[in-house]
Structures are given as structure tokens and as C-alpha cells.
Amino acid sequence: MVKDYIHYSNCWEDTDILITAFDLKDNVQKNYLSIASAGDNTFAILSFNPSLVLAVDFNLAQIALVELKKIVIQKLDYEQALEFLGIKKSNNRLELFKTLEKYLSYGSYNFFLKNNKIILNGVIHAGKFEKYFNIFRKYILRWFLDYDKVDRFMEDINLRRDFFYKKVNSKLGRFIFRVFFSNEIMGLIGRNKNFFKYSKVNLSQEILDRIEAGLIFTETKENSYLEYILKGNFEKNLPYYLKPNVFYKLKNILNDNPEKLIIYHGSLYDALESFKSIKFDGFNLSDVFEYMATNDYLRHLQKIKEVANKKAILLYWNMLVDRFQNIDGIVNLFDLASNLFKNNQSFFYRRLVIQQIE
């Protein structure tokens, strides 16, 4: 059993890819299922005002985080929200929380009551994965890149080439990165070690390959994921759901039609069974299949097929484990996935999988 702490306080799958793959348009009456994680991409889907978004997570801490973010969007003004979440400096997060706590479920309230440092420090910095990047930034990155050069680094391809090929790809650089991004170290201080159960690849080499692809072969100037890794915050590039126009759309939707977002604590399979009366048009599945045996993965695909409308889209990611099998009635959209993946801003993943129900 995975302990209930916040694994991810931000979503690390490219939101723009999700929006394009789902062909999201405002006010189209469709239903979506989304792995909750930190909520960012769930809120991105909801911002288009579909009929329903079902957010699913087996981890109570992630559920509490999504619930709190929802209430922040509903109850705080924009500047207060940026302060409370941790994007802007603030000395009154605990005071703001006191205005929000009455709207939380009992379980979520208790979680934050027992972990008030999460509130004090800003909830977007609370995840184990984000803390891993903080360690990386403080103790590893500082030897390779001056902080005052980060903005120019994100804009200048020549700086990024020098950084990767002359520093990271040096003998010493590769050694340091291989140690820090090893299965053992990442399992200890980055991701839950159970998440590596089905992985058979060299994690550190995979990360080095992905860093090269992300820095050299994609545009990084407006990359919010890279900015957080390098700076420890979103200073110039906000997550999609926190862009002003999106935030206010969400505020209206959540206040006028709160029933459009259902937050479900439980496994993906249980959610599919519990909401089998609903036909879904899109499934945002993160990298959930990496944590399953192949037979279990295929069992989930069969269950998804039962609750999906025709032409429904499945979108998920492979980081360390290959999961992209065809089954009868579900086809891979390889060309679409390949074309979108070329511009992937969140470069941890080796593969984007997009499938469609026939």
C-alpha cells in the first residue's frame, strides 16, 4: 500500500498536448475521466465546461490537494490564489486557509490540519517529486548552471547545447546525473519506490536521453515545467489552469455548476465500475499503467472500453514501462501521438500513447 502523502503537487504531463488530443472546445457536452494527481490537468479539462469531469485517485493526500485547489479557485480572488498556492510570496497563508477550511471535507481538513507546513510553504511545493527537484536545484544544478543565467538559458539554444554537451555529458556530469537519477535515489527521495516495480530500463540513462531531447530539440522559452525545475517556481510561465482567463472560467464553472466536477477516492478500476452508467468521451490516464502488471493493464483497457463512447480518446504516458498494446476495439493513433510528442514540454516521458475506441 502506498502511504498517503502528496507525491505530486503539480501535474507533470503536458497540458497543451492533452487539450489538442481531446480536441477540447468550450461547452461541448462530453464526459471525461481524469487521474487526479495534483489536479492541474483535471482543471484544464473542466475549464472547457464539459458535462462532467470525474477525477480519480487512490491516494487520499492527492484527493485532499485537488479538493483544496478547487476551493481556492472558487473562493479566493486571483492574486490571493497565487499567494496561497505558493506562486507568490505570502505571510498570511494560514489566515487564508482559515477562510477555506469550512468548505473542505472532513478527511481533507484533517489532512491539512496535521500537515500545516504544506499550507505555510505553499501547496504547489509540497510534493515528494517537487522536493526532489529542490534538492537537485540546490545541490546538483548549481554546479552546472548559474541561477542568474536561467532566463537566458531558457531562451538561448546555444547555452542549452553547451550546458548539456559540455557539462552534463562530460564524464563527471554523467556520473553525477547517473547517481542522482538512479532508481535507488529517485525511489528514496523522488518517486515512490513501488512505482519502479515493472521497470526494466536504466532510469538515469533514460533521464539523460530525455533531458537532451527536452533542452535541445524543443522550444523552452515558455516551458513552465522546465522553469519550475530550474527556479523552484512558476515565475513567468504559469500552469494552464492558473492563467488568468482560465482561472476565471473555472471560478464561474465551479461556482455555478459544482456538480460538473466529481472527485473520487479509489482505484481506477473501482471508479470505472462505480460510474459505469456514464459513457465517457475522454480518459486522461497519466502514467497509471506503469504501476500495473501487463494482464492488469489489459483488464483496465477492457473495462474502459465498456464505459466509453465510440471515438472516445485514451491518453496516457510511458516513462519507464512500455504500455501501448492494441486490444480489440481500441486502436493506437500512432501518427497523432508522434506528432504531438515532438513538442512535448514535460520531457520525463519516453512515449505518448493516444488510443481511440472504435
Short mmCIF file of C-alpha atoms in Angstrom, two decimals:
data_model
loop_
_atom_site.label_atom_id
_atom_site.label_comp_id
_atom_site.label_asym_id
_atom_site.label_seq_id
_atom_site.Cartn_x
_atom_site.Cartn_y
_atom_site.Cartn_z
CA MET A 1 0.00 0.00 0.00
CA VAL A 2 1.28 3.47 -0.93
CA LYS A 3 1.40 5.85 2.02
CA ASP A 4 -0.96 8.80 1.78
CA TYR A 5 1.35 11.75 1.31
CA ILE A 6 1.48 14.16 -1.60
CA HIS A 7 3.52 12.55 -4.34
CA TYR A 8 2.96 15.35 -6.86
CA SER A 9 1.82 18.87 -6.06
CA ASN A 10 1.82 19.81 -9.75
CA CYS A 11 0.96 17.76 -12.82
CA TRP A 12 3.94 16.87 -14.98
CA GLU A 13 2.18 15.88 -18.19
CA ASP A 14 1.93 18.46 -20.96
CA THR A 15 -1.46 20.18 -20.74
CA ASP A 16 -1.36 21.56 -24.29
CA ILE A 17 -0.96 18.04 -25.66
CA LEU A 18 -3.97 16.90 -23.64
CA ILE A 19 -6.12 19.75 -24.92
CA THR A 20 -5.15 19.05 -28.53
CA ALA A 21 -5.54 15.28 -28.30
CA PHE A 22 -9.01 15.61 -26.76
CA ASP A 23 -9.88 18.37 -29.25
CA LEU A 24 -11.36 20.30 -26.34
CA LYS A 25 -13.79 23.06 -27.21
CA ASP A 26 -15.94 25.22 -24.96
CA ASN A 27 -19.37 23.97 -23.88
CA VAL A 28 -19.30 20.67 -25.75
CA GLN A 29 -21.40 18.20 -23.78
CA LYS A 30 -18.94 15.41 -23.18
CA ASN A 31 -17.81 13.41 -20.15
CA TYR A 32 -14.19 12.92 -19.11
CA LEU A 33 -12.35 10.75 -16.63
CA SER A 34 -9.04 12.10 -15.37
CA ILE A 35 -6.42 10.73 -13.00
CA ALA A 36 -6.48 13.42 -10.33
CA SER A 37 -2.82 13.58 -9.30
CA ALA A 38 -2.35 17.27 -8.40
CA GLY A 39 -5.48 18.35 -10.26
CA ASP A 40 -3.88 20.68 -12.81
CA ASN A 41 -4.90 18.77 -15.93
CA THR A 42 -8.27 17.86 -14.48
CA PHE A 43 -8.96 21.57 -14.04
CA ALA A 44 -7.69 22.22 -17.56
CA ILE A 45 -10.32 19.85 -18.94
CA LEU A 46 -13.02 21.34 -16.71
CA SER A 47 -12.20 24.86 -17.93
CA PHE A 48 -13.83 23.97 -21.27
CA ASN A 49 -17.13 23.45 -19.45
CA PRO A 50 -17.94 19.87 -20.47
CA SER A 51 -20.84 17.94 -18.96
CA LEU A 52 -18.72 16.15 -16.37
CA VAL A 53 -15.15 15.56 -15.23
CA LEU A 54 -14.54 12.62 -12.91
CA ALA A 55 -11.21 13.00 -11.06
CA VAL A 56 -9.89 9.71 -9.67
CA ASP A 57 -7.04 8.96 -7.27
CA PHE A 58 -6.30 6.15 -4.81
CA ASN A 59 -4.21 8.47 -2.61
CA LEU A 60 -6.16 10.48 -0.04
CA ALA A 61 -3.44 13.14 0.09
CA GLN A 62 -3.81 13.80 -3.63
CA ILE A 63 -7.58 13.92 -3.22
CA ALA A 64 -7.18 16.47 -0.41
CA LEU A 65 -4.88 18.56 -2.60
CA VAL A 66 -7.30 18.60 -5.54
CA GLU A 67 -10.19 19.44 -3.24
CA LEU A 68 -8.24 22.33 -1.73
CA LYS A 69 -7.23 23.68 -5.15
CA LYS A 70 -10.87 23.52 -6.20
CA ILE A 71 -11.93 25.57 -3.18
CA VAL A 72 -9.10 28.06 -3.74
CA ILE A 73 -10.40 28.65 -7.26
CA GLN A 74 -13.97 29.01 -6.01
CA LYS A 75 -13.38 31.26 -3.00
CA LEU A 76 -10.22 33.35 -3.46
CA ASP A 77 -9.55 36.15 -5.88
CA TYR A 78 -6.79 35.65 -8.41
CA GLU A 79 -3.94 37.34 -6.55
CA GLN A 80 -4.89 35.62 -3.29
CA ALA A 81 -4.91 32.28 -5.08
CA LEU A 82 -1.39 32.80 -6.43
CA GLU A 83 -0.21 33.74 -2.95
CA PHE A 84 -1.92 30.88 -1.18
CA LEU A 85 -0.80 28.20 -3.62
CA GLY A 86 2.83 29.30 -3.35
CA ILE A 87 3.50 31.08 -6.62
CA LYS A 88 3.77 34.48 -4.96
CA LYS A 89 5.28 35.23 -1.57
CA SER A 90 2.84 35.43 1.30
CA ASN A 91 2.82 35.76 5.07
CA ASN A 92 -0.86 35.00 5.51
CA ARG A 93 -1.43 31.56 4.01
CA LEU A 94 -2.62 30.14 7.32
CA GLU A 95 -5.09 33.01 7.68
CA LEU A 96 -6.38 32.39 4.15
CA PHE A 97 -6.68 28.69 4.92
CA LYS A 98 -8.93 29.50 7.87
CA THR A 99 -11.37 31.11 5.43
CA LEU A 100 -11.33 27.97 3.27
CA GLU A 101 -11.27 25.12 5.78
CA LYS A 102 -15.03 25.06 6.37
CA TYR A 103 -15.55 24.09 2.72
CA LEU A 104 -13.26 21.05 2.91
CA SER A 105 -14.46 17.53 3.52
CA TYR A 106 -13.65 16.12 6.95
CA GLY A 107 -10.84 13.92 5.62
CA SER A 108 -9.19 16.69 3.63
CA TYR A 109 -9.47 19.15 6.51
CA ASN A 110 -7.80 16.66 8.87
CA PHE A 111 -5.01 16.01 6.39
CA PHE A 112 -4.06 19.67 6.19
CA LEU A 113 -4.59 20.19 9.91
CA LYS A 114 -1.96 17.51 10.55
CA ASN A 115 0.31 18.86 7.81
CA ASN A 116 0.00 22.63 8.18
CA LYS A 117 3.55 23.18 6.89
CA ILE A 118 2.13 22.30 3.49
CA ILE A 119 -0.13 25.34 3.78
CA LEU A 120 2.58 27.54 5.26
CA ASN A 121 5.06 26.81 2.45
CA GLY A 122 2.54 26.86 -0.41
CA VAL A 123 0.82 23.70 -1.58
CA ILE A 124 2.43 23.61 -5.03
CA HIS A 125 5.78 22.88 -3.34
CA ALA A 126 4.53 20.04 -1.12
CA GLY A 127 5.02 17.03 -3.37
CA LYS A 128 7.77 14.48 -2.91
CA PHE A 129 8.62 14.92 -6.59
CA GLU A 130 8.86 18.71 -6.23
CA LYS A 131 11.08 18.34 -3.16
CA TYR A 132 13.31 16.06 -5.21
CA PHE A 133 13.75 18.85 -7.74
CA ASN A 134 14.50 21.25 -4.91
CA ILE A 135 17.37 19.02 -3.80
CA PHE A 136 18.53 18.75 -7.42
CA ARG A 137 18.44 22.52 -7.82
CA LYS A 138 20.32 23.26 -4.58
CA TYR A 139 22.99 20.58 -4.64
CA ILE A 140 23.43 19.46 -8.26
CA LEU A 141 22.29 22.12 -10.73
CA ARG A 142 24.25 24.94 -9.07
CA TRP A 143 27.49 23.27 -10.22
CA PHE A 144 26.34 23.30 -13.84
CA LEU A 145 24.28 26.47 -14.24
CA ASP A 146 24.33 29.90 -12.56
CA TYR A 147 20.91 30.90 -11.26
CA ASP A 148 21.16 34.38 -12.78
CA LYS A 149 21.52 32.78 -16.23
CA VAL A 150 18.33 30.70 -16.05
CA ASP A 151 16.15 33.12 -18.04
CA ARG A 152 18.73 33.39 -20.81
CA PHE A 153 19.27 29.64 -20.66
CA MET A 154 15.60 29.03 -21.43
CA GLU A 155 15.77 31.37 -24.43
CA ASP A 156 19.22 30.58 -25.86
CA ILE A 157 19.71 27.25 -27.63
CA ASN A 158 23.49 27.72 -27.65
CA LEU A 159 23.58 28.00 -23.87
CA ARG A 160 21.50 24.85 -23.60
CA ARG A 161 23.76 22.99 -26.02
CA ASP A 162 26.84 23.98 -24.00
CA PHE A 163 25.09 23.01 -20.78
CA PHE A 164 24.20 19.55 -21.99
CA TYR A 165 27.08 18.54 -24.27
CA LYS A 166 29.94 20.19 -22.39
CA LYS A 167 28.78 19.89 -18.78
CA VAL A 168 26.07 17.28 -18.27
CA ASN A 169 27.52 14.98 -20.91
CA SER A 170 31.05 15.22 -19.52
CA LYS A 171 32.49 12.26 -17.64
CA LEU A 172 31.87 13.94 -14.27
CA GLY A 173 28.47 15.25 -15.29
CA ARG A 174 27.24 11.85 -16.44
CA PHE A 175 28.46 10.27 -13.21
CA ILE A 176 26.64 12.84 -11.04
CA PHE A 177 23.43 12.61 -13.05
CA ARG A 178 23.51 8.82 -13.09
CA VAL A 179 23.79 8.71 -9.32
CA PHE A 180 21.14 11.34 -8.64
CA PHE A 181 18.67 9.95 -11.17
CA SER A 182 19.23 6.31 -10.29
CA ASN A 183 16.29 4.09 -9.35
CA GLU A 184 17.59 3.91 -5.80
CA ILE A 185 17.94 7.66 -5.20
CA MET A 186 14.76 8.62 -7.02
CA GLY A 187 12.87 5.89 -5.15
CA LEU A 188 14.25 7.20 -1.87
CA ILE A 189 13.63 10.92 -2.29
CA GLY A 190 11.72 11.41 -5.57
CA ARG A 191 9.04 8.91 -6.55
CA ASN A 192 7.58 6.07 -4.53
CA LYS A 193 9.84 3.02 -4.95
CA ASN A 194 6.79 0.85 -5.72
CA PHE A 195 6.40 2.83 -8.94
CA PHE A 196 9.52 1.11 -10.31
CA LYS A 197 8.20 -2.42 -9.80
CA TYR A 198 7.71 -3.18 -13.50
CA SER A 199 10.58 -1.08 -14.83
CA LYS A 200 13.47 -2.84 -16.54
CA VAL A 201 15.25 0.15 -18.06
CA ASN A 202 18.22 2.18 -16.87
CA LEU A 203 16.47 5.14 -15.28
CA SER A 204 19.44 7.51 -15.22
CA GLN A 205 20.25 6.90 -18.89
CA GLU A 206 16.60 7.34 -19.78
CA ILE A 207 16.53 10.68 -17.93
CA LEU A 208 19.71 11.84 -19.66
CA ASP A 209 18.19 11.00 -23.04
CA ARG A 210 15.00 12.86 -22.14
CA ILE A 211 16.95 15.90 -20.88
CA GLU A 212 18.77 16.07 -24.19
CA ALA A 213 15.52 15.85 -26.14
CA GLY A 214 13.82 18.44 -23.95
CA LEU A 215 16.62 21.00 -23.95
CA ILE A 216 17.95 20.69 -27.47
CA PHE A 217 15.05 19.63 -29.67
CA THR A 218 12.06 21.51 -28.23
CA GLU A 219 11.34 25.19 -27.59
CA THR A 220 11.85 26.02 -23.91
CA LYS A 221 11.25 29.77 -23.58
CA GLU A 222 7.68 29.36 -22.27
CA ASN A 223 8.11 25.94 -20.70
CA SER A 224 6.51 26.10 -17.24
CA TYR A 225 7.75 22.61 -16.29
CA LEU A 226 11.37 23.47 -17.01
CA GLU A 227 11.02 26.82 -15.26
CA TYR A 228 9.86 25.12 -12.08
CA ILE A 229 12.76 22.65 -12.18
CA LEU A 230 15.32 25.41 -12.70
CA LYS A 231 13.81 28.11 -10.46
CA GLY A 232 11.63 26.27 -7.98
CA ASN A 233 8.53 28.19 -9.00
CA PHE A 234 6.42 29.40 -11.90
CA GLU A 235 7.65 32.96 -12.29
CA LYS A 236 6.94 33.77 -15.93
CA ASN A 237 5.09 30.69 -17.15
CA LEU A 238 2.05 29.61 -15.17
CA PRO A 239 0.37 26.21 -15.36
CA TYR A 240 -2.56 26.32 -17.76
CA TYR A 241 -5.26 26.26 -15.08
CA LEU A 242 -3.71 29.31 -13.36
CA LYS A 243 -3.60 31.57 -16.39
CA PRO A 244 -5.95 34.48 -15.57
CA ASN A 245 -8.58 33.83 -18.23
CA VAL A 246 -8.67 30.10 -17.44
CA PHE A 247 -8.81 30.72 -13.68
CA TYR A 248 -11.89 32.94 -14.03
CA LYS A 249 -13.59 30.47 -16.37
CA LEU A 250 -13.01 27.77 -13.77
CA LYS A 251 -14.28 30.01 -10.99
CA ASN A 252 -17.55 30.53 -12.84
CA ILE A 253 -17.96 26.85 -13.67
CA LEU A 254 -17.17 25.64 -10.15
CA ASN A 255 -19.44 28.20 -8.51
CA ASP A 256 -22.35 27.91 -10.96
CA ASN A 257 -22.17 24.16 -11.64
CA PRO A 258 -20.03 22.48 -8.97
CA GLU A 259 -21.58 19.10 -9.82
CA LYS A 260 -19.59 19.09 -13.06
CA LEU A 261 -16.51 18.02 -11.08
CA ILE A 262 -16.66 14.77 -9.13
CA ILE A 263 -13.61 13.90 -7.01
CA TYR A 264 -13.44 10.16 -6.37
CA HIS A 265 -11.16 8.41 -3.91
CA GLY A 266 -10.38 4.90 -5.08
CA SER A 267 -8.68 2.87 -7.77
CA LEU A 268 -9.19 3.50 -11.46
CA TYR A 269 -10.91 0.14 -11.88
CA ASP A 270 -13.28 0.84 -8.98
CA ALA A 271 -14.12 4.23 -10.48
CA LEU A 272 -14.88 2.66 -13.86
CA GLU A 273 -17.17 0.17 -12.12
CA SER A 274 -18.82 2.73 -9.83
CA PHE A 275 -19.61 5.12 -12.70
CA LYS A 276 -20.38 2.53 -15.37
CA SER A 277 -23.74 4.18 -16.07
CA ILE A 278 -21.84 7.15 -17.54
CA LYS A 279 -20.37 6.97 -21.03
CA PHE A 280 -17.07 8.81 -21.26
CA ASP A 281 -15.57 10.61 -24.25
CA GLY A 282 -12.02 11.04 -22.98
CA PHE A 283 -9.71 9.38 -20.48
CA ASN A 284 -6.71 11.31 -19.14
CA LEU A 285 -4.77 8.45 -17.55
CA SER A 286 -1.38 9.97 -16.72
CA ASP A 287 1.17 7.14 -16.41
CA VAL A 288 -1.09 4.95 -14.27
CA PHE A 289 -0.47 1.80 -16.32
CA GLU A 290 3.23 1.80 -15.43
CA TYR A 291 2.31 0.59 -11.97
CA MET A 292 0.41 -2.48 -13.18
CA ALA A 293 1.31 -5.90 -14.50
CA THR A 294 0.52 -6.37 -18.19
CA ASN A 295 -2.56 -8.50 -17.52
CA ASP A 296 -3.96 -5.88 -15.17
CA TYR A 297 -3.29 -3.16 -17.72
CA LEU A 298 -5.21 -5.11 -20.38
CA ARG A 299 -8.04 -5.73 -17.91
CA HIS A 300 -8.33 -1.97 -17.40
CA LEU A 301 -8.43 -1.36 -21.14
CA GLN A 302 -11.30 -3.81 -21.45
CA LYS A 303 -13.16 -2.05 -18.64
CA ILE A 304 -12.56 1.35 -20.21
CA LYS A 305 -13.99 0.06 -23.47
CA GLU A 306 -17.21 -0.88 -21.64
CA VAL A 307 -17.81 2.66 -20.35
CA ALA A 308 -16.56 4.62 -23.37
CA ASN A 309 -18.48 6.22 -26.18
CA LYS A 310 -17.41 5.41 -29.70
CA LYS A 311 -14.49 7.57 -30.83
CA ALA A 312 -13.54 8.24 -27.19
CA ILE A 313 -9.87 9.12 -26.71
CA LEU A 314 -7.49 7.50 -24.23
CA LEU A 315 -4.33 9.45 -23.45
CA TYR A 316 -1.51 8.19 -21.25
CA TRP A 317 2.25 8.25 -20.92
CA ASN A 318 5.12 5.76 -20.72
CA MET A 319 8.17 6.77 -18.71
CA LEU A 320 9.93 3.53 -17.84
CA VAL A 321 7.49 0.76 -18.76
CA ASP A 322 6.11 0.03 -22.23
CA ARG A 323 2.33 0.12 -22.22
CA PHE A 324 0.75 0.72 -25.65
CA GLN A 325 -0.91 -2.53 -26.64
CA ASN A 326 -3.81 -2.76 -29.04
CA ILE A 327 -6.85 -4.74 -27.99
CA ASP A 328 -9.98 -5.49 -29.97
CA GLY A 329 -11.99 -2.29 -30.25
CA ILE A 330 -9.18 0.08 -29.21
CA VAL A 331 -6.69 1.33 -31.78
CA ASN A 332 -3.46 3.29 -31.41
CA LEU A 333 -3.31 6.70 -33.07
CA PHE A 334 0.42 6.48 -33.63
CA ASP A 335 0.73 9.41 -36.05
CA LEU A 336 -1.17 11.82 -33.81
CA ALA A 337 0.79 10.74 -30.74
CA SER A 338 4.11 11.03 -32.56
CA ASN A 339 3.37 14.49 -33.94
CA LEU A 340 2.23 15.84 -30.58
CA PHE A 341 5.10 14.24 -28.71
CA LYS A 342 7.64 16.18 -30.81
CA ASN A 343 6.62 19.34 -28.96
CA ASN A 344 6.26 17.75 -25.52
CA GLN A 345 7.19 20.34 -22.88
CA SER A 346 7.36 17.87 -20.00
CA PHE A 347 10.28 15.77 -21.07
CA PHE A 348 10.28 12.97 -18.49
CA TYR A 349 8.40 10.54 -20.68
CA ARG A 350 9.68 8.29 -23.42
CA ARG A 351 6.33 7.84 -25.12
CA LEU A 352 2.91 9.43 -25.50
CA VAL A 353 0.11 6.95 -26.12
CA ILE A 354 -3.14 8.06 -27.74
CA GLN A 355 -5.78 5.46 -28.46
CA GLN A 356 -9.33 5.60 -29.75
CA ILE A 357 -12.40 3.47 -29.17
CA GLU A 358 -13.70 2.03 -32.43
#
